[in-house]
Each structure stands twice: as structure tokens, then as C-alpha cells.
XYZ file of C-alpha atoms in Angstrom:
464
model
C -6.985 -20.573 -5.155
C -7.622 -17.334 -3.206
C -7.422 -13.915 -4.852
C -4.390 -12.808 -2.834
C -2.411 -15.714 -4.257
C -3.807 -15.233 -7.739
C -2.733 -11.581 -7.819
C 0.835 -12.518 -6.912
C 0.932 -15.176 -9.632
C -0.453 -12.771 -12.225
C 2.138 -10.163 -11.265
C 4.971 -12.690 -11.634
C 3.767 -13.909 -15.011
C 3.296 -10.399 -16.340
C 6.844 -9.430 -15.419
C 8.127 -12.026 -17.888
C 6.498 -10.168 -20.769
C 7.128 -6.673 -19.444
C 9.945 -5.931 -21.874
C 7.438 -6.136 -24.715
C 5.198 -3.630 -22.939
C 7.771 -1.220 -21.531
C 8.470 2.312 -22.664
C 11.383 2.912 -25.020
C 14.589 4.209 -23.463
C 14.342 7.704 -24.870
C 14.341 11.279 -23.672
C 11.773 12.337 -26.259
C 8.487 12.802 -24.370
C 6.218 13.138 -27.380
C 4.786 9.632 -26.786
C 1.251 10.940 -26.434
C 1.070 12.393 -29.939
C -1.716 9.978 -30.806
C -3.955 11.572 -28.168
C -6.558 13.795 -29.749
C -5.879 17.450 -29.069
C -2.393 16.970 -27.595
C 0.289 18.932 -29.391
C 3.508 17.093 -30.247
C 6.199 18.476 -27.957
C 9.902 17.753 -28.291
C 11.628 17.711 -24.922
C 15.104 17.099 -23.615
C 13.795 15.883 -20.261
C 16.488 13.752 -18.645
C 15.013 10.461 -17.464
C 18.537 9.349 -16.448
C 19.162 12.177 -13.978
C 19.188 9.672 -11.079
C 20.996 6.833 -12.871
C 22.584 4.389 -10.434
C 20.219 5.180 -7.548
C 18.217 2.461 -5.813
C 14.720 3.151 -4.486
C 12.513 1.034 -2.268
C 8.794 0.854 -2.915
C 5.937 -0.554 -0.820
C 2.846 -1.767 -2.687
C -0.509 -3.097 -1.587
C -1.576 -6.387 -3.179
C -4.008 -4.944 -5.734
C -4.617 -4.951 -9.514
C -3.155 -1.432 -9.747
C 0.049 -2.751 -8.165
C 0.149 -5.634 -10.669
C 0.375 -3.112 -13.510
C 3.260 -1.327 -11.786
C 5.207 -4.507 -11.022
C 4.962 -5.759 -14.601
C 6.330 -2.469 -15.942
C 9.299 -2.173 -13.577
C 11.815 -3.523 -16.134
C 10.843 -0.758 -18.545
C 11.270 1.903 -15.879
C 14.653 0.543 -14.809
C 15.871 0.406 -18.431
C 14.677 3.949 -19.152
C 16.095 5.563 -16.020
C 18.990 3.418 -14.850
C 17.327 3.316 -11.417
C 17.092 0.022 -9.525
C 13.777 -0.689 -7.786
C 13.279 -2.943 -4.775
C 9.620 -3.524 -3.942
C 7.479 -5.364 -1.421
C 3.895 -6.543 -1.944
C 1.643 -6.898 1.100
C -1.984 -7.886 1.667
C -4.284 -4.992 2.529
C -5.146 -6.258 6.026
C -1.499 -5.801 7.044
C -0.249 -3.291 4.506
C -0.968 0.018 6.223
C 0.481 -1.094 9.541
C 3.657 -1.988 7.656
C 3.748 1.423 5.929
C 3.120 3.287 9.180
C 5.972 1.424 10.857
C 8.314 2.213 7.966
C 7.403 5.904 7.966
C 7.892 6.222 11.708
C 11.192 4.330 11.789
C 14.380 6.385 11.715
C 16.194 3.489 10.068
C 13.685 2.835 7.277
C 14.894 3.382 3.719
C 11.433 3.330 2.090
C 11.052 5.966 -0.639
C 7.586 5.565 -2.209
C 4.418 3.804 -1.071
C 0.844 3.226 -2.189
C -1.656 5.064 -0.048
C -5.267 6.114 0.350
C -6.673 9.532 1.188
C -7.402 8.825 4.843
C -3.805 7.655 5.291
C -2.609 10.911 3.744
C -4.499 12.858 6.418
C -2.819 10.869 9.161
C 0.693 10.750 7.714
C 0.746 14.445 6.862
C -0.293 15.414 10.386
C 2.716 13.400 11.586
C 4.968 15.111 9.009
C 5.795 11.774 7.379
C 5.229 12.593 3.711
C 6.789 14.865 1.155
C 4.971 17.815 -0.423
C 5.142 17.161 -4.177
C 4.364 20.683 -5.360
C 7.978 21.701 -5.867
C 8.616 18.631 -8.040
C 5.593 19.360 -10.242
C 6.561 23.012 -10.632
C 10.156 22.271 -11.650
C 10.458 21.653 -15.426
C 13.827 19.976 -14.863
C 12.104 17.368 -12.691
C 8.740 16.986 -14.456
C 8.403 16.405 -18.182
C 6.343 18.750 -20.305
C 3.864 16.018 -21.209
C 2.995 14.960 -17.641
C -0.118 17.163 -17.919
C -1.362 17.414 -14.342
C -4.585 19.007 -15.642
C -5.539 15.698 -17.263
C -6.352 14.187 -13.847
C -9.942 14.440 -12.618
C -9.870 17.621 -10.489
C -11.950 15.986 -7.754
C -9.366 13.200 -7.419
C -6.407 15.577 -7.244
C -8.186 17.881 -4.794
C -8.651 15.157 -2.207
C -4.926 14.382 -2.334
C -4.044 17.886 -1.194
C -3.447 18.896 2.413
C -6.905 19.549 3.893
C -5.402 21.762 6.638
C -3.460 24.068 4.341
C -4.767 27.230 2.734
C -1.987 26.968 0.186
C -1.745 24.174 -2.352
C 0.250 21.199 -1.083
C -0.071 18.038 -3.147
C 0.716 14.982 -1.024
C 0.169 12.116 -3.474
C -0.486 11.387 -7.157
C -3.199 8.892 -8.185
C -2.838 5.542 -9.921
C -6.545 4.704 -9.745
C -9.691 5.189 -7.744
C -12.833 3.296 -6.810
C -16.503 4.098 -6.494
C -19.044 1.753 -4.953
C -21.625 -0.126 -6.983
C -23.585 -3.379 -6.824
C -22.168 -6.293 -8.832
C -24.337 -9.342 -9.446
C -24.016 -12.732 -11.118
C -26.194 -12.454 -14.211
C -26.063 -16.227 -14.781
C -27.588 -16.935 -11.376
C -30.158 -14.177 -11.853
C -31.131 -15.383 -15.339
C -31.516 -18.999 -14.210
C -33.945 -17.861 -11.532
C -35.769 -15.268 -13.622
C -34.549 -12.418 -11.419
C -33.870 -8.781 -12.231
C -31.232 -6.729 -10.385
C -32.735 -4.781 -7.477
C -33.898 -1.219 -8.010
C -34.238 -0.287 -4.312
C -32.317 -1.015 -1.122
C -35.337 -2.908 0.189
C -35.453 -5.091 -2.956
C -31.742 -5.789 -2.569
C -32.333 -7.050 0.973
C -35.222 -9.295 -0.070
C -33.221 -10.690 -2.998
C -30.218 -11.363 -0.774
C -32.407 -13.251 1.668
C -34.168 -15.242 -1.090
C -30.817 -16.303 -2.573
C -29.679 -18.060 0.608
C -28.231 -21.451 -0.483
C -29.010 -20.568 -4.113
C -26.539 -23.203 -5.296
C -26.287 -25.426 -2.246
C -24.889 -25.179 1.290
C -22.536 -22.243 1.879
C -23.930 -20.105 -0.961
C -25.747 -16.886 -0.157
C -27.135 -13.615 -1.461
C -24.732 -10.700 -0.992
C -21.075 -10.438 -0.011
C -20.001 -7.609 2.315
C -16.721 -6.947 4.083
C -16.991 -7.732 7.775
C -13.602 -7.742 9.520
C -13.168 -5.501 12.559
C -11.100 -3.026 10.620
C -11.572 0.553 9.447
C -11.821 -0.676 5.830
C -15.114 -2.423 6.641
C -16.962 0.908 6.950
C -15.054 2.530 4.078
C -17.149 0.698 1.459
C -20.862 0.308 0.918
C -21.540 0.980 4.600
C -20.455 4.641 4.627
C -22.046 5.181 1.205
C -25.450 4.045 2.486
C -24.841 5.892 5.749
C -24.749 9.126 3.723
C -27.633 8.070 1.477
C -29.808 7.583 4.583
C -28.921 11.164 5.576
C -26.510 10.403 8.419
C -23.238 12.172 9.230
C -20.152 10.935 11.045
C -19.444 14.248 12.816
C -20.857 17.702 13.305
C -18.411 20.580 13.576
C -19.265 22.671 16.651
C -17.069 25.565 17.830
C -14.305 24.352 15.488
C -14.366 20.929 17.156
C -15.702 17.539 16.078
C -18.760 16.042 17.782
C -19.801 12.507 16.821
C -23.247 12.144 15.254
C -23.325 8.339 15.026
C -26.386 8.103 17.288
C -28.641 10.380 15.213
C -32.078 9.186 14.104
C -30.784 8.814 10.535
C -27.860 6.702 11.766
C -30.140 4.494 13.870
C -32.446 3.897 10.889
C -29.521 3.117 8.569
C -27.792 0.782 10.997
C -30.960 -1.206 11.618
C -31.365 -1.666 7.858
C -27.691 -2.602 7.450
C -27.800 -5.119 10.298
C -30.868 -6.731 8.714
C -28.966 -7.045 5.426
C -26.037 -8.711 7.209
C -28.159 -11.096 9.269
C -30.483 -12.175 6.469
C -28.462 -11.906 3.276
C -24.745 -12.367 3.715
C -22.282 -15.098 4.639
C -22.429 -16.940 7.956
C -18.713 -16.108 8.027
C -19.317 -12.388 7.372
C -17.216 -11.071 10.264
C -14.096 -12.682 8.750
C -14.504 -11.508 5.146
C -11.802 -9.218 3.729
C -11.616 -7.470 0.356
C -9.934 -10.549 -1.125
C -12.453 -12.969 0.372
C -15.419 -11.006 -0.981
C -13.902 -11.133 -4.461
C -13.380 -14.880 -4.190
C -16.944 -15.442 -2.974
C -18.268 -13.656 -6.069
C -15.779 -15.257 -8.460
C -16.429 -18.803 -7.281
C -20.197 -18.385 -7.313
C -20.786 -18.514 -3.561
C -22.192 -14.974 -3.456
C -24.846 -13.913 -5.958
C -24.099 -10.214 -5.371
C -21.212 -8.076 -4.119
C -21.570 -4.581 -2.685
C -18.079 -3.114 -2.790
C -15.614 -1.168 -4.927
C -16.418 -1.508 -8.634
C -12.844 -2.421 -9.534
C -12.792 -5.594 -7.401
C -15.732 -7.122 -9.276
C -14.225 -5.915 -12.578
C -11.042 -7.839 -11.745
C -13.107 -10.955 -11.031
C -15.024 -10.664 -14.296
C -11.830 -10.428 -16.341
C -9.856 -13.178 -14.601
C -10.367 -16.619 -16.149
C -9.131 -18.266 -12.948
C -12.633 -17.666 -11.616
C -15.451 -19.963 -12.828
C -17.825 -16.971 -12.880
C -15.559 -14.746 -15.014
C -17.720 -13.157 -17.699
C -20.910 -13.648 -15.689
C -20.717 -10.440 -13.628
C -22.816 -7.345 -14.328
C -23.308 -4.035 -12.500
C -25.961 -1.568 -11.393
C -25.598 1.582 -9.272
C -26.199 1.028 -5.560
C -30.002 0.757 -5.229
C -31.490 3.671 -3.297
C -33.876 3.241 -0.365
C -37.543 3.790 -1.186
C -38.402 7.478 -1.164
C -34.758 8.592 -1.485
C -33.568 10.177 -4.726
C -30.158 11.590 -3.757
C -27.249 9.308 -4.542
C -23.910 9.200 -2.728
C -20.860 6.992 -3.066
C -17.693 7.019 -1.071
C -14.523 7.354 -3.126
C -11.343 5.444 -2.452
C -8.228 6.642 -4.245
C -5.060 4.583 -4.617
C -2.121 6.925 -4.977
C 1.645 7.114 -4.646
C 3.268 9.185 -1.905
C 6.895 9.909 -1.106
C 8.413 9.489 2.322
C 9.699 12.776 3.700
C 12.807 10.868 4.788
C 13.573 9.504 1.333
C 17.257 9.896 0.537
C 16.662 9.520 -3.207
C 13.890 12.045 -3.778
C 14.601 12.742 -7.458
C 14.649 9.024 -8.259
C 11.483 8.549 -6.196
C 9.736 11.334 -8.095
C 10.774 9.860 -11.442
C 9.145 6.590 -10.354
C 5.942 8.387 -9.330
C 5.896 10.462 -12.504
C 6.440 7.432 -14.742
C 3.705 5.296 -13.184
C 1.121 8.089 -13.056
C 1.907 9.388 -16.541
C -0.542 8.846 -19.387
C 1.334 5.992 -21.066
C 1.631 3.775 -18.005
C -1.896 4.461 -16.767
C -3.207 3.674 -20.235
C -1.398 0.326 -20.093
C -2.862 -0.278 -16.633
C -6.283 0.281 -18.173
C -5.947 -1.455 -21.533
C -3.378 -4.229 -21.014
C -4.149 -5.054 -17.374
C -7.871 -4.269 -17.722
C -8.039 -2.001 -14.698
C -10.978 0.320 -14.304
C -11.435 3.795 -12.864
C -8.354 5.490 -14.242
C -7.709 8.978 -12.786
C -6.853 10.594 -16.136
C -9.821 12.003 -18.026
C -8.260 11.400 -21.436
C -8.195 7.640 -20.816
C -11.932 7.590 -20.109
C -12.432 9.420 -23.399
C -10.397 6.856 -25.340
C -12.673 4.817 -27.643
C -10.560 1.636 -27.431
C -10.625 1.690 -23.629
C -14.360 2.378 -23.509
C -14.985 -0.428 -25.993
C -13.031 -2.794 -23.754
C -14.942 -1.717 -20.651
C -18.276 -2.017 -22.452
C -17.793 -5.797 -22.568
C -18.533 -5.714 -18.818
C -22.319 -5.346 -18.742
C -23.448 -2.237 -16.898
C -19.990 -1.228 -15.682
C -19.682 2.054 -17.603
C -23.304 2.959 -16.993
C -22.980 2.345 -13.244
C -19.749 4.323 -13.073
C -21.227 7.275 -14.937
C -24.357 7.224 -12.777
C -22.167 7.298 -9.675
C -19.080 9.415 -10.373
C -20.799 12.814 -10.099
C -22.099 11.802 -6.667
C -18.837 10.322 -5.401
C -16.629 11.957 -2.776
C -14.881 11.290 0.508
C -17.810 10.818 2.890
C -15.761 11.006 6.071
C -14.932 14.246 7.868
C -11.130 14.687 7.617
C -9.350 14.301 10.948
C -6.122 12.778 12.178
C -7.810 10.168 14.413
C -9.694 8.597 11.513
C -8.236 5.086 11.852
C -8.858 4.841 15.581
C -12.451 6.072 15.357
C -13.243 4.030 12.227
C -11.884 0.811 13.722
C -14.015 1.242 16.859
C -16.967 1.960 14.569
C -16.369 -1.358 12.783
C -16.198 -3.124 16.169
C -19.643 -1.777 17.050
C -21.123 -2.822 13.715
C -19.982 -6.352 14.524
C -21.585 -6.094 17.966
C -24.872 -4.956 16.441
C -24.900 -7.617 13.721
C -23.691 -10.665 15.634
C -25.822 -10.322 18.760
C -29.485 -10.817 17.876
C -30.454 -9.359 21.263
C -28.369 -6.228 20.704
C -29.991 -2.834 21.323
C -28.750 -0.907 18.290
C -29.672 2.504 19.641
C -27.901 1.806 22.946
C -24.762 0.606 21.158
C -24.697 3.705 18.947
C -24.914 5.880 22.069
C -21.886 4.018 23.458
C -20.064 4.457 20.161
C -20.717 8.210 20.223
C -19.245 8.515 23.723
C -16.100 6.600 22.757
C -15.690 8.538 19.518
C -16.110 11.913 21.202
C -13.550 10.925 23.814
C -11.007 10.151 21.074
C -11.447 13.280 18.938
C -11.882 15.721 21.819
C -8.770 14.531 23.655
C -6.394 14.286 20.705
């Protein structure tokens, strides 16, 4: 059974037990009293201020969404708000959100989003500034504690064009990029995880048909979609010293044909041709997870949370066999980079039930619900610092060999590695198209294709 189907089944099953996990229907917000260093605060915050309202939520099919769906009964009981939600696969999700935001007849209130989407939607004036909600004590409980979020995560959810502070989304989780590997396969063959990029490539090649036809070394996303370059690709692009754009006279000029980019792309194409699936160009996020979980791929270079979900899901035969290391650096390179992807909740500017929408966002990004996402649903990379400091949560994560160590080796070097601009999706999708051209045509002139890509990219950003 594929991961996209598994996630839907898990979400449905978890809803049945959600009443046991949900928050009590109470206006006393001292629920975090067990947190070390948090003072017990009595509050008369009114969770039922929007009782009787109905809000409509759009969610991407993801483990973070599973935790939200399972807790909806508790939210509805606490607030008296009815929630209608949709769950959509990532390949189609953002197109669906964009259509809803641009439609005058849409009644969507809240949606899951990433940072690059925030850039685009804010430029189109589609999303609501959340600052006024956070600053209003009648709308935000005293224990919400915005300062508990990792500052770097909150900063990237602010308007990059504004000198003033405008918060455009609140996080439910984030992802850094690491290398996951099947320790069973490695142990059976007397292998150690790679310590350099070059070793990773050789291992991937040597593990071709490691367990019979169709099995291979390393799984990588390959669809002609902006998300393909948003993963390990852009992380290694930065590690090799390449940049997407230079800023010249306040304008963007593509740098995809630099010497560093040419060197990186040649190395990446070699990894694709010699180490990954023969079906690489069709692999999505869900497919890569399945390939690792069913033992087809010996390694996965992608977001750390996807391999964590595989390792903790008994549906997969390889659950419990996954381990992690930081992305291996190229020989002679000692500066680490990782792209960061943040899943967050944003509010449509056209929402007609803004207070109810904000209560939803506040509830599902508050400490209690994020702690349940981490501990009950076994999600990693929580955006609240206090959860990472929790001994029970860390003990749970430590059962995943190398996960904490890889995260901690990566997090201080993680950031958004793309230059913010409103044409991101158009330029990134064309970029993915050219990676496919380079990888799938063995006669391809990589330098020539990167020159073409630069011309097309410059034309897009300079004529916006």
C-alpha cells in the first residue's frame, strides 16, 4: 500500500480515539504548568468566542496534518466551532490552494503552507497579517508564548519585503535535510554510512540491485516540479558554493551557470544516473518514502521527517531499520548547509470567520497540541524549543538511531537557501525541467543547458 493511502488510513483511525487525546473544554489556560520554568497563569480567555461558526481548512497529506485531523473533535468540543477540512496530495495541493485563494467565491479560511508559498501569496495580497491577532490579549491566550518558537523559524514566516513586522503564518513543524539509510542492508553487507559525497555516490552505485531486480542505492525526488529542487538538491547546490541569483542594481540576475553550479550539477547528475531508481523522474515525496520503507532503496536523501515517519510505521517492512547521518560533505568542503522547509498555517485574507480561524491556528500551534503531534503521533522537528528540551520526547526520538545527532549537526546550518522573490515557483519548476534534461539524456551538455536555464530564468525575473 502506498504512503499516500496509508496516511489517510492512519488519520481516519486516529480520529476514532481523538476524544481520549483532546483538550478539556475549559477556559483555564494553565495546562502547561508541568513545563519547567513556566509560571502557572490563571486566565479567563474565551475559547467559545466564535461558537457556532464554521471554518473550512485545507491540509496537505502529511504526518503533521494527521495530528491535526485526529485532534479536531477536541477543538470542536472546546470552541463550539465546526471544522470542514480537505486533505490533498502534495503534487496537487498547492495548485488547489492557489485556486481557492484567487477565487472570489471560495470560503476557505485556513490552509497549510510553506515559506515560498507565503512569498507568492503575500505579493498577491492573498493572506492575512497575523500580528494584530497575536497582539490582542482578547484573541490570544496568555500561555501561547510566541517566544517559545525557534526564532529562525518565525523569522522566515514574516514578510520579507516589509521593514515592519508582519507575521504571515504560524508553524506546525519544519524539516531539515539529512541522509537516511537502511542499517539492516548496510550491516548485512558490512557497510558503513558514507562520510563524503563521493562515498555516497560510490555506495549508491554499488547497491544497485542489492536485493534483486528493481532495488537500488539512493532514492531522490525526480518529478518535474519545484519541490524536486527544494530538497537535497538545493542543499548540495549551496554546499558546493553555488547561488541561485546575484542581486545587481536591486535586481535579480540568475547565477545557475556559474562554475560552482556546473561542478555541482555534474556531480548530481552522476548520482542520479548511477545510484537512483530507473523510474527517478516519476518519484514524488510519497514514492521516495515507500521505496525506503519497502526496502527498494538502501538510502534516502530528503527531509528527515519523511524517513522518521517510515521508521515508526509498522505498515512498512523496514520500520525500525532506518538510521540517519548528516548529509555527507564533498571532499575538501567543511561548511555545511541544509535547506529548511517549514509547514505552517496561514489565514486567507478573505476569510469571513477570522476569529474562529485564528482560534484554530492558535490551538494547533499551541504547546499542548504540538507536544501531542510530537509524542503521540511521533512527529519530528517541532517548532517549539521547549518540546525539544522535553526529556520524554528526546527519549522517544533517541530510539531512531542517529536522528537527534543528525538534526543537531544540521539545525545551526539550516536556512532558506533560495533568494526570496515572487516568481519562485515558475523559475524553480523550469529549473527542475532542466535537471531532468541533464540527467535523462546521456549526451546532454550540462554547461550548455545551464546557460539556457540562466537565459530563461533571467527573462522571467527581469520581466515580472
